Coordinates of C-alpha atoms in Angstrom, one line a residue:
M138 CA 140.1 96.4 66.9
S139 CA 137.3 94.2 68.0
M140 CA 136.3 92.8 71.3
S141 CA 133.8 90.2 72.4
G142 CA 130.9 91.1 74.7
A143 CA 128.3 93.7 74.7
G144 CA 129.4 97.2 74.7
P145 CA 127.7 100.2 76.2
S146 CA 126.7 103.2 74.3
Q147 CA 128.4 106.4 75.4
P148 CA 127.0 107.2 78.9
A149 CA 125.8 110.6 79.6
N150 CA 127.7 113.0 81.7
I151 CA 126.9 116.4 83.1
E152 CA 128.9 119.4 84.2
N153 CA 127.9 121.9 86.8
S154 CA 129.0 125.5 87.2
S155 CA 132.0 124.5 89.2
G156 CA 133.3 122.3 86.5
I157 CA 132.6 118.8 88.0
M158 CA 131.5 115.9 86.0
L159 CA 130.3 112.7 87.7
I160 CA 129.5 109.2 86.5
D161 CA 129.6 105.7 88.1
P162 CA 132.1 103.5 86.3
H163 CA 130.4 100.4 87.7
N164 CA 127.1 101.4 86.2
P165 CA 127.8 103.7 83.2
H166 CA 124.1 103.6 82.1
A167 CA 122.8 104.9 85.5
P168 CA 121.8 108.5 85.6
P169 CA 124.7 110.7 86.8
E170 CA 124.6 111.9 90.4
E171 CA 123.6 115.5 91.0
P172 CA 126.6 117.7 90.6
H173 CA 128.1 119.2 93.7
N174 CA 131.3 120.6 95.0
I175 CA 133.8 117.9 95.8
T176 CA 135.7 117.9 99.0
E177 CA 139.1 116.5 99.6
Q178 CA 137.5 113.9 101.9
E179 CA 135.2 112.8 99.2
V180 CA 138.0 112.5 96.7
G181 CA 139.7 110.0 99.0
E182 CA 136.5 108.1 99.3
Y183 CA 136.0 108.0 95.6
R184 CA 139.5 106.7 95.1
E185 CA 139.1 104.1 97.8
Q186 CA 135.8 102.9 96.4
D187 CA 137.1 103.0 92.9
R188 CA 134.0 104.9 91.8
Y189 CA 135.4 108.1 90.3
L190 CA 138.6 109.3 88.8
P191 CA 139.4 112.8 90.2
V192 CA 142.0 115.1 88.7
R193 CA 142.8 118.7 89.6
I194 CA 142.5 120.6 86.4
H195 CA 142.5 124.0 88.0
Q196 CA 143.5 125.1 91.5
A197 CA 139.9 124.8 92.5
P198 CA 137.6 123.1 92.2
L199 CA 138.3 119.5 91.3
R200 CA 137.1 118.1 88.1
I201 CA 135.9 114.5 88.1
L202 CA 136.6 113.0 84.6
P203 CA 133.8 110.7 83.6
L204 CA 134.4 107.1 82.5
S205 CA 132.7 107.9 79.2
T206 CA 136.1 108.2 77.4
P207 CA 137.0 105.5 74.9
W208 CA 139.5 103.7 76.9
S209 CA 137.5 103.9 80.1
V210 CA 134.4 102.5 78.4
Q211 CA 136.5 99.8 77.0
I212 CA 138.0 98.8 80.3
A213 CA 134.8 99.1 82.3
N214 CA 132.9 97.0 79.8
V215 CA 135.5 94.2 79.9
A216 CA 135.5 94.4 83.6
R217 CA 131.8 93.7 83.8
I218 CA 132.1 90.8 81.5
M219 CA 135.1 89.4 83.4
K220 CA 133.2 89.6 86.7
A221 CA 130.4 87.7 85.2
A222 CA 132.6 85.0 83.6
I223 CA 135.5 84.7 86.1
P224 CA 134.0 81.8 88.1
E225 CA 134.3 79.6 85.0
N226 CA 137.9 78.7 85.7
A227 CA 139.8 79.2 89.0
K228 CA 143.3 79.6 87.4
I229 CA 142.2 82.1 84.8
A230 CA 140.1 83.9 87.4
K231 CA 143.1 84.5 89.6
D232 CA 145.2 85.9 86.7
A233 CA 142.4 87.9 85.3
K234 CA 141.5 89.5 88.7
E235 CA 145.2 90.5 89.2
C236 CA 145.3 92.0 85.7
L237 CA 142.1 93.8 86.2
Q238 CA 143.1 95.2 89.7
E239 CA 146.4 96.3 88.3
C240 CA 144.7 98.0 85.4
V241 CA 142.2 99.9 87.5
S242 CA 145.0 100.9 89.9
E243 CA 147.2 102.2 87.1
L244 CA 144.3 104.0 85.5
I245 CA 143.4 105.8 88.7
S246 CA 147.1 106.6 89.4
F247 CA 147.4 108.1 85.9
I248 CA 144.3 110.2 85.9
T249 CA 145.1 111.6 89.4
S250 CA 148.9 112.1 88.8
E251 CA 150.7 115.3 88.6
A252 CA 151.8 114.4 85.1
A253 CA 148.2 114.2 83.9
E254 CA 147.4 117.4 85.7
K255 CA 150.2 119.2 83.9
C256 CA 149.2 117.7 80.6
F257 CA 145.6 118.8 81.0
M258 CA 146.5 122.2 82.4
E259 CA 148.6 122.9 79.3
K260 CA 145.6 122.1 77.0
R261 CA 143.5 124.7 78.9
K262 CA 140.3 123.1 77.7
T263 CA 137.8 120.4 78.6
I264 CA 139.5 117.1 78.1
G265 CA 138.0 115.0 75.4
G266 CA 137.9 111.2 74.9
E267 CA 140.7 111.2 72.3
D268 CA 143.0 113.2 74.7
I269 CA 142.6 110.5 77.3
L270 CA 143.0 107.8 74.7
Y271 CA 146.4 109.1 73.4
A272 CA 147.7 109.8 76.9
M273 CA 146.8 106.3 78.2
T274 CA 148.0 104.4 75.1
S275 CA 151.4 106.1 75.6
L276 CA 151.5 104.5 79.0
G277 CA 150.8 101.0 77.7
F278 CA 147.1 100.6 78.6
D279 CA 146.6 98.8 75.3
D280 CA 148.6 95.9 76.9
Y281 CA 145.9 95.7 79.6
E282 CA 143.1 95.7 77.1
A283 CA 144.8 93.0 75.0
T284 CA 145.5 90.9 78.1
L285 CA 141.9 91.2 79.3
K286 CA 140.7 90.2 75.8
I287 CA 142.8 87.0 76.0
Y288 CA 141.5 86.1 79.4
L289 CA 137.9 86.7 78.2
A290 CA 138.4 84.6 75.2
K291 CA 139.8 81.8 77.3
L292 CA 136.8 82.0 79.7
R293 CA 134.4 81.9 76.8
Q294 CA 136.3 78.9 75.4
H295 CA 136.1 77.1 78.7
Q296 CA 132.4 77.9 79.0
A297 CA 131.6 76.5 75.6
A298 CA 133.7 73.4 76.2
A299 CA 132.1 72.8 79.6
A300 CA 128.7 73.0 78.1
Q301 CA 129.7 70.1 75.8
G302 CA 131.2 68.1 78.7
V303 CA 134.8 68.4 77.6
H304 CA 137.8 70.4 78.8
P305 CA 139.2 73.2 76.6
P306 CA 142.8 72.6 75.3
D307 CA 145.8 74.0 77.0
E308 CA 144.0 74.8 80.3
D309 CA 144.5 73.3 83.7
H310 CA 141.6 71.3 85.0
H311 CA 140.2 72.9 88.1
S312 CA 139.3 70.8 91.1
H313 CA 135.9 69.4 92.0
D314 CA 135.8 71.9 94.8
D315 CA 136.3 74.7 92.4
E316 CA 133.4 73.4 90.3
E317 CA 131.2 73.2 93.4
S318 CA 132.1 76.7 94.4
T319 CA 131.4 77.9 90.9
R320 CA 127.9 76.4 90.9
Q321 CA 127.1 78.4 94.0
V322 CA 127.9 81.7 92.4
E323 CA 125.0 83.4 90.8
R324 CA 126.0 85.3 87.7
P325 CA 124.1 86.9 84.8
P326 CA 124.3 85.2 81.5
L327 CA 127.0 86.4 79.1
R328 CA 125.7 88.6 76.4
P329 CA 126.1 87.6 72.8
A330 CA 129.0 88.9 70.8
M331 CA 128.5 92.5 69.8
N332 CA 128.8 94.3 66.6
T333 CA 132.0 96.1 67.4
S334 CA 131.7 98.7 64.6
R335 CA 128.8 100.3 66.5
A336 CA 129.3 99.4 70.1
F337 CA 132.7 101.1 70.7
P338 CA 133.9 104.5 69.8
K339 CA 135.3 104.9 66.3
V340 CA 138.8 105.6 67.6
L341 CA 139.0 101.9 68.5
R342 CA 138.4 100.8 65.0
P343 CA 141.3 100.4 62.5
L344 CA 142.9 103.8 62.2
S345 CA 143.0 105.9 59.0
L346 CA 146.1 107.6 57.8
A347 CA 144.7 111.0 59.0
Q348 CA 144.1 109.5 62.5
C349 CA 147.6 108.0 62.5
R350 CA 149.1 111.4 61.8
R351 CA 147.3 112.8 64.8
M352 CA 148.9 110.4 67.2
A353 CA 152.4 111.1 68.5
T354 CA 155.2 108.8 67.5
Q355 CA 155.6 107.6 71.1
A356 CA 152.0 106.6 71.4
P357 CA 151.7 102.8 70.7
G358 CA 149.1 101.4 68.4
P359 CA 146.8 98.4 69.0
S360 CA 149.8 96.1 69.0
G361 CA 151.7 98.3 71.6
V362 CA 154.0 99.7 68.9
G363 CA 153.7 102.9 66.9
F364 CA 155.5 104.6 64.1
A365 CA 152.8 107.2 63.3
L366 CA 153.4 110.9 63.2
S367 CA 151.3 113.6 64.7
E368 CA 150.2 116.4 62.4
E369 CA 152.9 118.6 64.0
Q370 CA 155.6 116.1 63.3
A371 CA 154.4 115.5 59.7
G372 CA 154.5 119.3 59.3
I373 CA 158.0 119.5 60.6
Q374 CA 159.1 116.8 58.1
D375 CA 157.4 118.6 55.3
L376 CA 159.1 121.9 56.3
A377 CA 162.5 120.3 56.5
R378 CA 162.1 118.4 53.3
K379 CA 161.1 121.5 51.3
F380 CA 163.9 123.5 52.9
T381 CA 166.4 120.8 51.9
R382 CA 165.2 120.4 48.4
E383 CA 165.1 124.2 47.7
N384 CA 168.1 125.4 49.7
I385 CA 170.6 122.6 50.3
V386 CA 170.5 120.0 47.5
P387 CA 171.2 122.6 44.6
V388 CA 174.3 124.0 46.3
A389 CA 175.7 121.1 48.3
A390 CA 178.4 120.3 45.7
Q391 CA 179.4 124.0 45.4
Y392 CA 179.9 124.3 49.2
D393 CA 181.9 121.1 49.2
R394 CA 184.3 122.4 46.6
S395 CA 184.6 125.9 48.0
M396 CA 184.7 124.7 51.6
Q397 CA 182.9 128.0 52.6
Y398 CA 180.9 128.0 55.8
P399 CA 177.2 127.9 54.8
W400 CA 176.1 131.1 56.6
P401 CA 173.4 131.9 54.0
I402 CA 171.7 128.6 54.6
I403 CA 172.1 128.8 58.4
K404 CA 170.4 132.2 58.3
K405 CA 167.5 130.7 56.3
A406 CA 167.3 127.8 58.6
H407 CA 167.0 130.2 61.6
G408 CA 164.3 132.1 59.7
V409 CA 162.1 129.0 59.3
G410 CA 162.8 127.5 62.8
L411 CA 165.2 124.7 61.9
L412 CA 168.3 126.0 63.7
N413 CA 167.6 125.8 67.4
T414 CA 165.1 122.9 67.6
H415 CA 166.4 121.7 71.0
I416 CA 165.8 125.0 72.9
P417 CA 162.7 124.9 75.1
E418 CA 159.8 127.2 74.5
E419 CA 160.4 129.2 77.7
Y420 CA 163.7 130.4 76.2
G421 CA 162.3 131.2 72.8
G422 CA 162.8 127.9 71.0
P423 CA 160.3 125.4 69.6
G424 CA 161.0 122.9 72.3
L425 CA 160.9 119.9 70.0
G426 CA 161.5 116.4 71.4
L427 CA 164.3 114.1 70.1
V428 CA 161.9 112.4 67.8
E429 CA 161.1 115.6 66.0
C430 CA 164.7 116.6 65.9
A431 CA 165.6 113.2 64.5
L432 CA 163.0 113.8 61.8
I433 CA 164.7 117.1 60.8
S434 CA 168.2 115.5 60.8
E435 CA 167.2 112.4 58.9
G436 CA 166.5 111.9 55.2
G437 CA 164.0 109.2 54.3
P438 CA 161.8 108.0 51.6
A439 CA 159.1 110.3 50.3
V440 CA 156.5 107.5 50.1
E441 CA 153.9 106.4 52.7
I442 CA 153.7 102.9 54.0
V443 CA 150.6 102.0 55.9
I444 CA 150.5 98.7 57.9
V445 CA 148.9 99.3 61.3
F446 CA 150.2 102.9 61.4
S447 CA 151.7 104.9 58.7
F448 CA 155.5 105.2 58.8
I449 CA 156.4 108.3 56.9
N450 CA 159.9 109.8 56.4
S451 CA 160.8 112.6 54.1
P452 CA 164.2 113.9 52.9
E453 CA 165.7 116.3 55.4
L454 CA 168.9 118.2 56.2
A455 CA 171.3 115.3 56.1
Y456 CA 169.8 114.0 52.9
G457 CA 170.9 117.2 51.2
C458 CA 174.4 117.6 52.7
T459 CA 175.7 116.3 56.0
G460 CA 178.3 119.0 56.1
I461 CA 175.6 121.7 56.2
Q462 CA 173.6 119.5 58.6
T463 CA 176.5 119.2 60.9
A464 CA 177.0 123.0 61.0
I465 CA 173.3 123.4 61.9
E466 CA 173.0 120.5 64.4
A467 CA 176.3 121.2 66.2
N468 CA 174.3 124.0 67.8
G469 CA 172.3 121.3 69.6
L470 CA 175.4 119.6 71.0
A471 CA 176.6 122.9 72.5
Q472 CA 173.1 123.7 73.8
A473 CA 172.5 120.3 75.4
P474 CA 174.6 120.7 78.5
L475 CA 172.9 124.0 79.2
I476 CA 169.4 122.5 78.8
V477 CA 170.4 119.7 81.1
A478 CA 172.0 121.5 83.9
A479 CA 172.4 125.3 83.5
S480 CA 170.8 127.9 85.8
E481 CA 167.7 129.7 84.7
E482 CA 169.7 132.9 84.2
I483 CA 172.3 131.2 82.0
K484 CA 169.6 129.5 79.9
K485 CA 167.8 132.8 79.3
K486 CA 171.0 134.6 78.5
Y487 CA 172.7 132.1 76.2
L488 CA 169.8 130.1 74.8
G489 CA 167.6 133.1 74.5
R490 CA 170.0 135.0 72.4
M491 CA 170.3 132.2 69.8
T492 CA 166.5 132.3 69.2
E493 CA 166.7 136.1 68.6
A494 CA 169.4 136.0 65.9
P495 CA 171.1 133.4 63.7
L496 CA 174.0 132.5 66.0
V497 CA 175.9 129.3 66.4
A498 CA 177.7 127.8 69.4
A499 CA 180.5 125.2 69.8
Y500 CA 181.0 122.2 72.1
G501 CA 184.6 122.2 73.4
V502 CA 185.5 118.8 74.8
T503 CA 187.9 117.0 72.5
E504 CA 191.6 117.7 72.9
P505 CA 194.8 116.7 71.0
G506 CA 195.4 114.1 73.7
A507 CA 191.8 113.4 74.7
G508 CA 189.3 112.2 72.1
S509 CA 187.5 109.0 73.0
D510 CA 189.4 109.1 76.3
V511 CA 187.5 112.1 77.8
A512 CA 188.9 111.3 81.2
N513 CA 192.3 112.4 79.9
I514 CA 191.3 116.0 79.4
S515 CA 194.1 118.4 80.4
T516 CA 192.4 121.8 80.1
K517 CA 192.3 123.2 83.6
A518 CA 190.1 125.8 85.3
V519 CA 191.3 127.3 88.6
K520 CA 189.1 129.3 91.0
K521 CA 190.3 132.8 91.8
G522 CA 187.9 134.9 93.7
D523 CA 184.5 135.0 92.0
K524 CA 186.0 133.9 88.6
W525 CA 187.6 130.8 87.1
I526 CA 190.8 131.0 85.0
L527 CA 190.8 128.7 82.0
N528 CA 193.9 127.3 80.3
G529 CA 194.1 124.6 77.7
T530 CA 193.6 123.6 74.1
K531 CA 190.6 122.0 72.4
M532 CA 190.8 120.2 69.0
W533 CA 188.4 119.4 66.1
I534 CA 185.8 121.9 67.4
T535 CA 182.9 122.2 65.0
N536 CA 181.6 125.8 64.4
A537 CA 184.6 127.2 66.4
G538 CA 185.4 129.9 63.8
H539 CA 181.9 131.3 63.9
A540 CA 180.7 130.5 67.4
N541 CA 179.1 133.1 69.7
W542 CA 180.0 131.0 72.7
F543 CA 181.5 127.7 73.8
F544 CA 180.6 124.9 76.1
V545 CA 184.0 124.0 77.6
L546 CA 184.8 120.9 79.8
A547 CA 187.8 121.4 82.1
R548 CA 189.5 119.7 85.0
T549 CA 188.9 121.6 88.2
D550 CA 190.2 119.0 90.7
S551 CA 193.1 116.8 89.8
S552 CA 192.8 114.7 92.9
Q553 CA 189.4 113.4 91.9
P554 CA 188.5 111.0 89.1
A555 CA 186.9 112.4 85.9
S556 CA 183.4 111.7 87.2
R557 CA 184.0 114.2 90.1
G558 CA 186.9 116.3 89.0
M559 CA 185.6 118.1 85.9
T560 CA 183.4 121.1 85.5
G561 CA 181.5 122.5 82.5
F562 CA 181.6 126.2 81.6
V563 CA 179.9 128.5 79.1
V564 CA 182.5 130.8 77.7
D565 CA 181.8 133.9 75.5
A566 CA 183.7 133.5 72.2
D567 CA 184.9 137.1 72.4
S568 CA 186.5 136.6 75.8
P569 CA 190.2 137.9 75.9
G570 CA 192.6 135.0 75.7
I571 CA 190.8 132.8 73.2
S572 CA 192.7 132.2 69.9
L573 CA 191.5 130.1 67.0
G574 CA 193.6 127.8 64.7
K575 CA 193.2 127.5 61.0
K576 CA 190.1 125.9 59.4
E577 CA 190.9 122.2 59.0
I578 CA 190.7 120.7 55.5
N579 CA 188.9 117.4 56.1
M580 CA 188.2 114.4 53.9
G581 CA 184.4 115.1 54.0
Q582 CA 181.8 117.5 55.2
R583 CA 184.2 120.2 54.0
C584 CA 181.9 123.2 54.4
S585 CA 181.7 122.4 58.2
D586 CA 184.1 124.5 60.2
T587 CA 186.4 122.6 62.5
R588 CA 189.4 124.2 64.3
M589 CA 191.7 124.2 67.2
V590 CA 190.8 126.5 70.1
T591 CA 193.3 127.7 72.7
F592 CA 192.4 129.3 76.0
E593 CA 195.1 131.3 77.8
D594 CA 194.1 132.7 81.1
V595 CA 190.5 133.2 80.0
E596 CA 188.4 134.6 82.8
V597 CA 185.0 132.9 83.3
P598 CA 182.4 134.3 85.8
E599 CA 181.3 132.1 88.6
E600 CA 177.7 132.2 87.3
N601 CA 178.8 130.6 84.0
V602 CA 179.5 127.3 85.7
I603 CA 177.1 124.7 84.3
G604 CA 175.7 122.6 87.1
A605 CA 177.9 122.3 90.2
P606 CA 181.7 122.1 90.2
G607 CA 182.8 118.6 89.7
E608 CA 179.7 117.5 87.7
G609 CA 180.9 118.4 84.3
F610 CA 181.8 114.9 83.1
K611 CA 178.3 113.6 83.9
I612 CA 176.7 116.6 82.3
A613 CA 178.7 116.1 79.1
M614 CA 177.8 112.4 79.0
K615 CA 174.1 113.2 79.4
A616 CA 174.4 115.6 76.5
F617 CA 175.6 112.7 74.4
D618 CA 172.4 110.8 75.2
I619 CA 170.6 113.6 73.5
T620 CA 172.8 114.2 70.6
R621 CA 174.0 110.7 69.6
P622 CA 170.5 109.8 68.3
L623 CA 170.6 112.9 66.2
V624 CA 174.0 112.0 64.8
A625 CA 172.7 108.6 64.0
S626 CA 169.6 110.1 62.3
A627 CA 171.9 112.1 60.1
A628 CA 173.8 109.0 59.2
V629 CA 170.5 107.4 58.2
G630 CA 169.8 110.4 56.1
L631 CA 173.1 109.9 54.2
A632 CA 172.4 106.2 53.9
Q633 CA 168.9 106.9 52.4
R634 CA 170.4 109.3 49.9
A635 CA 173.0 106.7 48.8
L636 CA 170.2 104.1 48.4
E637 CA 168.1 106.4 46.3
E638 CA 170.9 107.6 44.1
A639 CA 172.1 104.0 43.5
T640 CA 168.6 102.7 42.8
Q641 CA 167.8 105.5 40.4
Y642 CA 171.1 105.0 38.6
A643 CA 170.7 101.2 38.4
Q644 CA 167.4 101.7 36.5
T645 CA 168.9 103.9 33.8
R646 CA 172.4 102.4 33.4
K647 CA 172.3 99.4 31.0
T648 CA 174.8 96.6 30.5
M649 CA 174.2 93.6 28.3
G650 CA 171.1 95.2 27.0
V651 CA 169.2 95.5 30.3
P652 CA 169.2 98.0 33.2
I653 CA 171.8 96.8 35.8
I654 CA 169.1 96.6 38.5
Q655 CA 168.0 93.4 36.7
H656 CA 171.4 91.8 37.4
Q657 CA 171.2 89.9 40.6
A658 CA 174.6 91.1 41.8
V659 CA 173.4 94.7 41.7
A660 CA 169.9 94.0 42.9
F661 CA 171.2 92.3 46.0
M662 CA 173.4 95.2 46.9
L663 CA 170.4 97.5 46.7
A664 CA 168.4 95.1 48.8
D665 CA 171.1 95.0 51.5
M666 CA 171.3 98.8 51.5
A667 CA 167.5 99.1 52.0
I668 CA 167.5 96.5 54.8
Q669 CA 170.2 98.1 56.8
T670 CA 168.8 101.6 56.3
E671 CA 165.4 100.6 57.7
A672 CA 167.0 98.7 60.6
A673 CA 169.1 101.7 61.5
R674 CA 166.1 104.1 61.2
A675 CA 164.1 101.9 63.6
L676 CA 166.9 101.9 66.2
V677 CA 167.3 105.7 65.9
W678 CA 163.6 106.1 66.6
K679 CA 163.8 103.8 69.6
A680 CA 166.7 105.8 71.0
A681 CA 165.0 109.1 70.4
W682 CA 161.6 107.9 71.7
S683 CA 163.3 106.4 74.9
K684 CA 164.7 109.8 75.7
D685 CA 161.5 111.7 75.0
A686 CA 159.6 109.2 77.2
G687 CA 161.8 110.0 80.1
H688 CA 163.9 106.8 80.1
R689 CA 167.6 106.5 80.2
N690 CA 168.6 105.9 76.6
T691 CA 172.4 105.5 76.8
L692 CA 172.4 101.9 75.5
Y693 CA 170.0 102.6 72.6
A694 CA 171.9 105.9 71.7
S695 CA 175.1 104.0 71.4
M696 CA 173.5 101.1 69.5
A697 CA 171.8 103.6 67.1
K698 CA 175.0 105.5 66.4
T699 CA 177.0 102.4 65.8
L700 CA 174.5 100.8 63.4
A701 CA 173.6 104.0 61.6
S702 CA 177.2 105.0 61.2
R703 CA 178.2 101.6 59.8
T704 CA 175.1 101.7 57.5
A705 CA 176.1 105.1 56.2
V706 CA 179.6 104.0 55.3
E707 CA 178.5 100.7 53.8
N708 CA 175.7 102.3 51.7
A709 CA 178.0 105.0 50.4
N710 CA 180.6 102.4 49.5
L711 CA 178.0 100.2 47.7
A712 CA 176.5 103.3 45.9
V713 CA 179.9 104.0 44.4
Q714 CA 180.2 100.3 43.4
V715 CA 176.8 100.5 41.7
F716 CA 177.9 103.6 39.8
G717 CA 181.1 102.0 38.8
G718 CA 183.7 104.4 37.3
A719 CA 181.1 107.2 37.4
G720 CA 180.9 106.9 41.1
F721 CA 184.6 107.9 41.4
N722 CA 183.9 111.1 39.5
T723 CA 182.8 114.4 41.2
E724 CA 180.1 114.8 38.5
Y725 CA 177.9 112.4 40.5
P726 CA 177.0 112.9 44.2
V727 CA 178.0 109.4 45.5
E728 CA 181.7 110.2 45.8
K729 CA 180.8 113.1 48.2
L730 CA 178.5 110.7 50.1
F731 CA 181.4 108.3 50.4
R732 CA 183.8 111.0 51.8
D733 CA 181.1 112.5 54.1
S734 CA 180.1 109.1 55.6
K735 CA 183.3 108.2 57.4
I736 CA 183.1 110.9 60.0
F737 CA 180.0 109.2 61.5
E738 CA 182.2 106.4 62.8
L739 CA 184.5 108.9 64.5
Y740 CA 182.8 112.0 66.0
E741 CA 180.7 112.0 69.2
G742 CA 182.4 108.8 70.2
T743 CA 184.0 106.3 67.8
S744 CA 182.2 103.1 66.9
Q745 CA 184.6 101.2 69.1
I746 CA 183.8 103.4 72.1
Q747 CA 180.1 102.8 71.4
R748 CA 180.6 99.1 71.5
L749 CA 182.5 99.4 74.7
I750 CA 179.5 101.3 76.2
I751 CA 177.1 98.7 74.9
S752 CA 179.1 95.7 76.2
R753 CA 179.5 97.3 79.7
T754 CA 175.8 97.9 79.8
L755 CA 175.1 94.3 78.8
S756 CA 177.2 93.1 81.7
S757 CA 175.1 95.0 84.1
L758 CA 171.8 93.9 82.5
Y759 CA 172.7 90.2 82.3
P760 CA 175.1 89.6 85.2
G761 CA 176.8 86.2 85.5
A762 CA 175.9 83.7 88.1

């Protein structure tokens, strides 16, 4: 990425025994000040004067990060050029100054924030330029850089036009008074355009594939958008892809026919770290974000596409069998409420045990009379002494027959609406009073275990309440914000598998002397499948990224689930159509994909419920007059 103007070489910096580095951002080439211990008063002065960027790396002393990092050098250089050129046009000057001031303010706020402190503390090392670069780009500082470049280009254009006695196009003419005031301002001449390949750090040039992989998915690229994977994320994909190819694909049809619960595969998944990806590190889990979990759930192409950043997806769990994937990922749905709201003791007890042994849990919300209408739940919990007595029936509970514990949502106050009258509990599966129904024989995902669960006077300790009494409904909904993108990613995995199977078959099956892929009717079906798969994948990533970035993602989660579910069903249907009569036969995998796909439009909120959530959110986003 190039920029006009002269660029400074990397300014020197020094570090004294107390770990303080100093440099003047307004004069990066000047010799650094003598190192000394920084007082709190001086920190305030530095902030006020906009001279230094202090951050507390350790309890004491303070470390002053130098502006010799790639982004800081970039911004400081543009700032100097802007200050020299700003008098050229009053209107541009005003906008540029505001942008520059906001940029500097945001920069200081970031470097001195608790979030940055925590980030740097975790690294436990001297922060390098690339660390700052990645952190700042994730907060959108490339937008500032791009905006400043535009302003600078406009100013240069105006200067060149003024030298020729004409006004530049698309710019407001400034007044004679502005021109007079401009003439009175002494400014140094603008430097000639620089050779950007040498003047700026190499991380600001077009990125290689290896560099792309080092950047987190949520970190935007030069355009403000990024689909790159970090090395860790790429490694997770490779692990899940290999696991799926070796352990799931060869036996998927067998498990579908036998309808046996895939315990051997679940145990292997636990052994390689793919079973409890949601659990934070402090409770023994890997602590992966939603983006990483979505990479595990999804199945994607095994090719690399490099545009600005590389966008890489590999076949994962759902690509091999969504029934097995559901058995594995249902753990995440049960764990989510605990991660969101449980006490530390409960997290350590119930999440910790799942990392120590291959255990599964179940999410008990749906009832015979309360599916999409969660507010109609009739299971009740009554407080008696230091315990709660639980009575009711849950239906279509995944992993119920093998669960070590349940998350159960029950009504605790009938006088209150659902949002304040329900409470979440974690209930040990071996508690007296719990009885299981038969394993349901479903249309698809047949190796997944779904059953009815009945609770009769089941005693639940007070400490097993998740959150506070009355907060259960909100907690359950927050859990869906975490898990719906993962369900959507699994749907994308199935859609990708259907696309690949259909495309490969269309190249080998011949009619009228040519492969059927050469017939436009078939080719267009494949094209539509590819378009919808990529669109769904992008929306899934947006929903996962939004949650990982700390934003509320309810809207995007519902959008992603709706589109991905529909894409899975349509792709599976089209795959059968491409296969023709062979697609109706169990010898080929597409009939299983067709059966497995339908559940995505039903569980964790039907597509109609998702559209209701979306439409209500739109009403609040765009209120009428």
